[in-house]
Amino acid sequence: MKLSDALRAELAAAPRGTRCPEVFRAEGYRAHFGEPVALLRARGIETLFTKTPPHIYPSDRIAGSTAGLFCEPDETLRKASERLCAQIGGRSFITNRDHFAPDYDRILARGIPGLLADIDASLDAHREDAAACETLDAMRIALAAFRTMTEHYAEAADGLRGQPGYDAARLAFIAANCRAVAQHAPESFAEGLQLVWLCHTAFMLEDRYAMALGRLDQYLYPLYARDRASGALTREDAVELLENVFAKIPTTDVVNICVGGKNAAGVCEVNELSFCIVEAVRNCNAPGPNLSARITRDTPDEFLDACLASIGTGLGYPALMNDEVNIPALQRMGYAYEDVCGYCMVGCIENFLPGLQPPWSDGRFDAPRFFDYIFNRGVSAFNGSVGLDTGDPEALRDMPAFLRAFETQLSHGVAEYCTAFACQNSAIRQDFYTEPFLSCFCRDCIRRGKDINCGGSVYPSVHGAALMGVGTVADSLAAIERVVYEDHAATLSELRDALNADFEGYDALRERLLAAPKYGNNDDFVDKYAVWFLDYLSAEFDRFRTRDGGRIYVAMAANTSNIWAGETISATPDGRKRGKPLSDAASPTYGRDTRGATVTLNSVSKPDYTKAACGTVVNQKFSPSMFEGERRDKLRALVRTYFRRGGQEIQMNATSRAVLADAMEHPEQYPTLVVRVSGFSDYFVRLPRAVQLDILNRTQHE
């Protein structure tokens, strides 16, 4: 049995109790009541890191697990600890808690002792600044506790020698690597990977979600290359070490790894480790990690082919990202070019500058709901929600007038969205909710003596607005232009009545709306509205800023939110019925792109995605045979052409419709079937039925 397979079996069989991080954290709080809040939070982190028992699996080669959080404490103590931690509180996703890519370059270069020395130097430089010293003292407590945690793993490995099922050589390997990274900067690939994984383990102990591993193939490559050159490491051994890490990523988490891309000199940075990471992810064949590949004009065909081969297993990883769009998109936000070239992704597909900005946040902007307000004088006839009253729809005499009314509605909706976000994001006292450990992984928090969310980072926070339903909106506007204003087959009042009745009794009108041109068929009559959609909404969101002056990005991404958003939205003029899913992310509405993948991608590449700095999701489904032999060569050429034309991202499913349908009928036969859902992959049979149907209904290209 492969070591990674054995590890997965051990993970599945591991005993579980109650997950009790609060018990460990509260111990630190109780011992330090009355201290300044930053120090109090650091003391909670200190006991969390140093008191949680380290757990090493028999098949581990790279140690680090949250299994020690599962325990059976005294019930009274557990409840009291939970109450105390709730009283002291903490940040949430919307207040910039997680979805962060740490500065792994720096910790690998400096090591834990080097970062502690940097904190000491900054304490000396800020000795007259009490607030800065408090922040730095808190960072030092948290980072020193992390060093103790690494030492505890070394001691645990030593203590397991001779225990049944454990291999002495593997335990010695773990102990040596953990002890080394506690004492100095990593000097081997294994030490570097061990330090990175223990950092990530610490974030998981803190209960942070979607913490990215970033450009793993870049920051670990110098250590990999050195070991390969000396003969200390084989390619196969590197893949096994990576698998040992990836197998421990929880399937409920979204841990993004980025490979490939180009540097500031324009040189493609794909290297041998990039291939190793793709291979390790493919071998693990699990929903995590979430792998993203940055593709440039100069990316070798061999690497893109390796990516497609991995996708073709049905895994759906990696998602393919276009550097030639993402880099200009991020430059538009005002970042330095050399910083932009180091971008990675957090969460699903969200572009992020690792270690240079506070944690990410985002939300959902349901653009199709504003049709309801136009037709019903500002009040939804479906759910009673309120927008603007833009007057009697019959007064909109031509398509430009209708589009102006829709823009007015959208502008009001954007202002409403940004106001609500600002209130939520600023609802806490920023300097009270400090992040001592996380701040150690963000430049220039240590040098400035400031917390990551209080001015310590190089760049301010950003927020992403996920634009729902570009296909639904484009198809609806095209249908109105064709049916109402060109063919005069219905008035806006008749269309309103049909929408409010969910087309009951209006079958003929619905058929006309469905027969209008549809996005995804390379028809400018409808595609122009997709171009307008991104142009207009990106400009509207660009009028607003986050609490600390950062930008509001837009994303053409939805994950599965197109389903849940659709449940809240009335019938739309494209012929979609009430409560049905919206079009997914930047993709056309499923089933309406009828002329093949090339034509579909010609449509999808028309919007200017440099205006979508957050990123894009384009879901496409191909038959499994497309990933074999010469057909894969054609698929690779299709991706190249799509990216040359301005496509920002593409991700693919390679599981046949027949297999998906059978898995829905006989889930017990497909427990390990992994599919690309949207910005992530998951086990198909564990998905809600609505999501399964959404994947099943995607247009499958042959």
CSV table of N, CA and C in Angstrom, one decimal, residues 16-18 20 69-75:
chain,number,residue,atom,x,y,z
A,16,ARG,N,-12.2,10.0,17.5
A,16,ARG,CA,-12.7,11.3,17.6
A,16,ARG,C,-13.5,11.5,18.9
A,17,GLY,N,-13.3,12.7,19.5
A,17,GLY,CA,-14.1,13.1,20.6
A,17,GLY,C,-14.8,14.4,20.3
A,18,THR,N,-14.7,15.3,21.2
A,18,THR,CA,-15.3,16.6,21.0
A,18,THR,C,-14.1,17.5,20.6
A,20,CYS,N,-12.3,20.6,20.9
A,20,CYS,CA,-12.3,21.6,22.0
A,20,CYS,C,-11.1,22.6,22.0
A,69,LEU,N,-6.9,18.3,19.2
A,69,LEU,CA,-8.0,19.1,19.6
A,69,LEU,C,-9.2,18.3,20.0
A,70,PHE,N,-9.3,17.0,19.6
A,70,PHE,CA,-10.4,16.1,19.9
A,70,PHE,C,-10.1,15.4,21.2
A,71,CYS,N,-10.9,15.8,22.2
A,71,CYS,CA,-10.7,15.3,23.5
A,71,CYS,C,-12.0,15.2,24.2
A,72,GLU,N,-12.0,14.6,25.5
A,72,GLU,CA,-13.2,14.5,26.3
A,72,GLU,C,-13.0,15.2,27.6
A,73,PRO,N,-13.0,16.6,27.6
A,73,PRO,CA,-12.8,17.3,28.8
A,73,PRO,C,-14.0,17.3,29.7
A,74,ASP,N,-13.8,17.7,31.0
A,74,ASP,CA,-14.9,17.8,31.9
A,74,ASP,C,-16.0,18.8,31.2
A,75,GLU,N,-17.2,18.3,31.2
A,75,GLU,CA,-18.3,19.1,30.5
A,75,GLU,C,-18.4,20.5,31.1
